[in-house]
Amino acid sequence: MLKRTKIVKLLAEDKELPEVLVKGWVRTKRDAKDFSFIEVNDGSCLKNIQIIANSNLPNYSDVKKITTGSSVAVSGALVASQGGSQKFEIVAGKFEIYSLAPDDFPLQKKKHTDEFLRSIAHLRPRTNKYGAAFRIRSQLSYAVHKFFQERGFKYVHTPIITGSDCEGAGEMFQVTTLDLNNLPRTKDGKVDYSKDFFGKEAHLTVSGQLNGEMYATALGDIYTFGPTFRAENSNTPRHAAEFWMIEPEMAFADINDDMDLAEDMVRFCVRDVMENCADDLELFEKYVDPTLKTTLATIMDSDFARITYTEAIEIMQKSGKKFEYKPEYGVDLQTEHERFLAEEYFKKPVIVRDYPKEIKAFYMKLNPDGKTVAAMDVLVPRIGELIGGSQREDDYQKLVKRIEENGMKEEDYDWYLDSRRYGSVPHAGFGLGFERMMMLVTGIANIRDVIPFPRTPNSVNF
RNA sequence: UCCGACUUAGCUCAGUGGUAGAGCAAUCGGCUGUUAACCGAUUGGUCGCUGGUUCGAGCCCAGCAGUCGGAGCCA
């Protein structure tokens, strides 16, 4: 029996074939007097295969009823196309219709806005653009694993549900099985979480880092790659409530090793996608961001700029540029500052390090100057912060002091502090927002369009 | 959450106080191997919701909702 061949493989053939079988979804149909051109896409690649359906097909009257969105199986000869736009086409010998899409199929043979397609996010992967985006997303995920696995990093599955109610990275979603309309109360009127599923408050993770550090101080080099949740009311094209984060952690490593790893990783992933998704990337260069190839070439061919936070402030002060937020030592870099550095000043990715300790997280290693911490952010054109990382404070006493300074409770971090009690070593890591890397690689401007089913404030559809 | 813009046919939009429009899609028909094919015809509307001003509101005013953009928070 004839087996199905994917379209990506057929189009890579170097000669005609007497009989092939393709299955897929109809993108468009053009009728002539005695035959029809039907373009079928099976998602294996951007391109469609053109089917020639002649009127001598026994079910030609049914074939003429085919609509955009219908599912079909076609067998016939793969022949060189007479038309100019494609190498091969299939002359149908047998044309099976799985299912006709009714005339209310919402995807038309024309360009749709991203906003409309978001409202039908369950169908948008059937468009050229979103099909391409999600093939790239798959390749980019694979590249992340390849990069780390080739370097001996172990993949660690950190928990999605966490009992630490303060991982120090923003608002959390609460997880509960309590009846919200009839909450159990303690004597002083507070919610009695001892009656909840876990016997205490639980949340969705905002970061796997603390867990990751424990595994790095056992397996050496590790990485996490999984979903992350932030309950922040952020309404921007760069934030989602559910997103995927990559968090490597290296034992016996300092801030320089961390920066090297971040730079190597971004470069590796960009190169991998360019090598494996050339057709899909071309669509984005052509229709989404005409500067995409230049941007990606810059990332691959030139070293990232590396400066300290203090130098970044000085550069901006001397630039003469008017900023809405005046650059001053002690204030965190604003979006306009990040974009100035990456887009205008360096015109390439830039790593800013050694931030004042006041504006960074408690676990970052205090530098010898006593004022700054060994933190590093990778800023890229158009997106701003792609990566945030640091060398971790490995001194037990200093870490406890930083926990106190930040108004946090030492007992909540008791398990985490064991990494500093027992065989503490210098170590470093970072967090990379996977969707932001997708935006970088595709040129897509909105995070809602690089994740299959986006979750944002006021929106959990599909 | 703050600031701003927008919301009219399935989609993209026009319509500045007096009888709701176009292109595309869909449907039907035509057509020489087409490429988002082409040509002709037909169908399609509670103008986001609620209230107000007016003889009369898609249009003016208020509130609400949603979407988008910018900012903050961050990945």
CSV table of C-alpha atoms (C1' of nucleotides) in Angstrom, one decimal, chain A residues 28 30-31 33 35 37 50 82-84 86 89 103 108-110 113 116 118 230 233-237 239-240 243 325 334-335 385 436 446, chain B residues 1-3 10-13 23-38 65-75:
chain,number,residue,atom,x,y,z
A,28,THR,CA,-6.8,27.5,-2.2
A,30,ARG,CA,-8.5,27.7,-8.8
A,31,ASP,CA,-10.9,26.2,-11.3
A,33,LYS,CA,-13.0,24.8,-17.5
A,35,PHE,CA,-9.8,20.9,-14.3
A,37,PHE,CA,-5.6,23.6,-9.4
A,50,GLN,CA,-0.1,22.0,-6.3
A,82,GLN,CA,4.3,23.6,-16.3
A,83,GLY,CA,3.8,26.7,-14.3
A,84,GLY,CA,6.7,28.9,-13.1
A,86,GLN,CA,6.7,25.6,-8.3
A,89,GLU,CA,3.0,19.3,-8.9
A,103,ASP,CA,-18.2,28.2,4.0
A,108,GLN,CA,-9.5,33.6,3.8
A,109,LYS,CA,-7.2,33.5,0.9
A,110,LYS,CA,-5.8,36.9,1.9
A,113,THR,CA,-4.3,41.1,10.8
A,116,PHE,CA,-7.9,39.0,14.2
A,118,ARG,CA,-5.3,36.1,17.8
A,230,ARG,CA,3.7,35.8,36.6
A,233,ASN,CA,-0.9,43.1,35.4
A,234,SER,CA,1.5,43.8,32.6
A,235,ASN,CA,-0.1,44.9,29.3
A,236,THR,CA,2.7,45.1,26.9
A,237,PRO,CA,3.8,43.3,23.7
A,239,HIS,CA,4.9,40.2,28.7
A,240,ALA,CA,2.7,37.1,29.2
A,243,PHE,CA,5.8,31.9,29.3
A,325,TYR,CA,14.0,59.3,32.5
A,334,GLN,CA,14.5,52.0,31.6
A,335,THR,CA,13.2,50.6,28.4
A,385,GLU,CA,16.2,42.7,28.1
A,436,ARG,CA,11.6,36.9,23.7
A,446,ASN,CA,4.1,40.8,20.0
B,1,U,C1',-2.1,49.9,36.9
B,2,C,C1',-1.2,55.0,34.3
B,3,C,C1',-1.5,57.8,29.5
B,10,G,C1',-17.2,37.1,7.9
B,11,C,C1',-12.2,40.3,7.1
B,12,U,C1',-9.9,45.3,6.0
B,13,C,C1',-11.9,50.0,6.1
B,23,G,C1',-12.8,46.2,-1.6
B,24,C,C1',-12.0,41.3,-0.3
B,25,A,C1',-14.4,36.7,1.4
B,26,A,C1',-18.8,33.6,0.7
B,27,U,C1',-22.7,31.8,-2.9
B,28,C,C1',-24.1,31.1,-8.2
B,29,G,C1',-22.5,31.4,-13.3
B,30,G,C1',-18.4,32.0,-17.0
B,31,C,C1',-13.3,31.1,-18.3
B,32,U,C1',-7.2,29.0,-23.0
B,33,G,C1',-2.2,26.0,-17.1
B,34,U,C1',-3.6,29.0,-12.9
B,35,U,C1',-0.1,31.2,-8.7
B,36,A,C1',-3.8,35.9,-2.9
B,37,A,C1',-5.9,33.7,-10.9
B,38,C,C1',-9.4,36.4,-13.9
B,65,A,C1',-16.5,47.1,28.2
B,66,G,C1',-13.1,45.3,24.7
B,67,U,C1',-8.8,45.8,21.5
B,68,C,C1',-4.3,48.1,20.1
B,69,G,C1',0.0,51.4,21.1
B,70,G,C1',3.3,53.8,24.8
B,71,A,C1',5.0,53.5,30.1
B,72,G,C1',5.7,50.9,34.8
B,73,C,C1',6.7,45.7,36.7
B,74,C,C1',10.0,41.8,34.4
B,75,A,C1',12.0,37.1,31.0
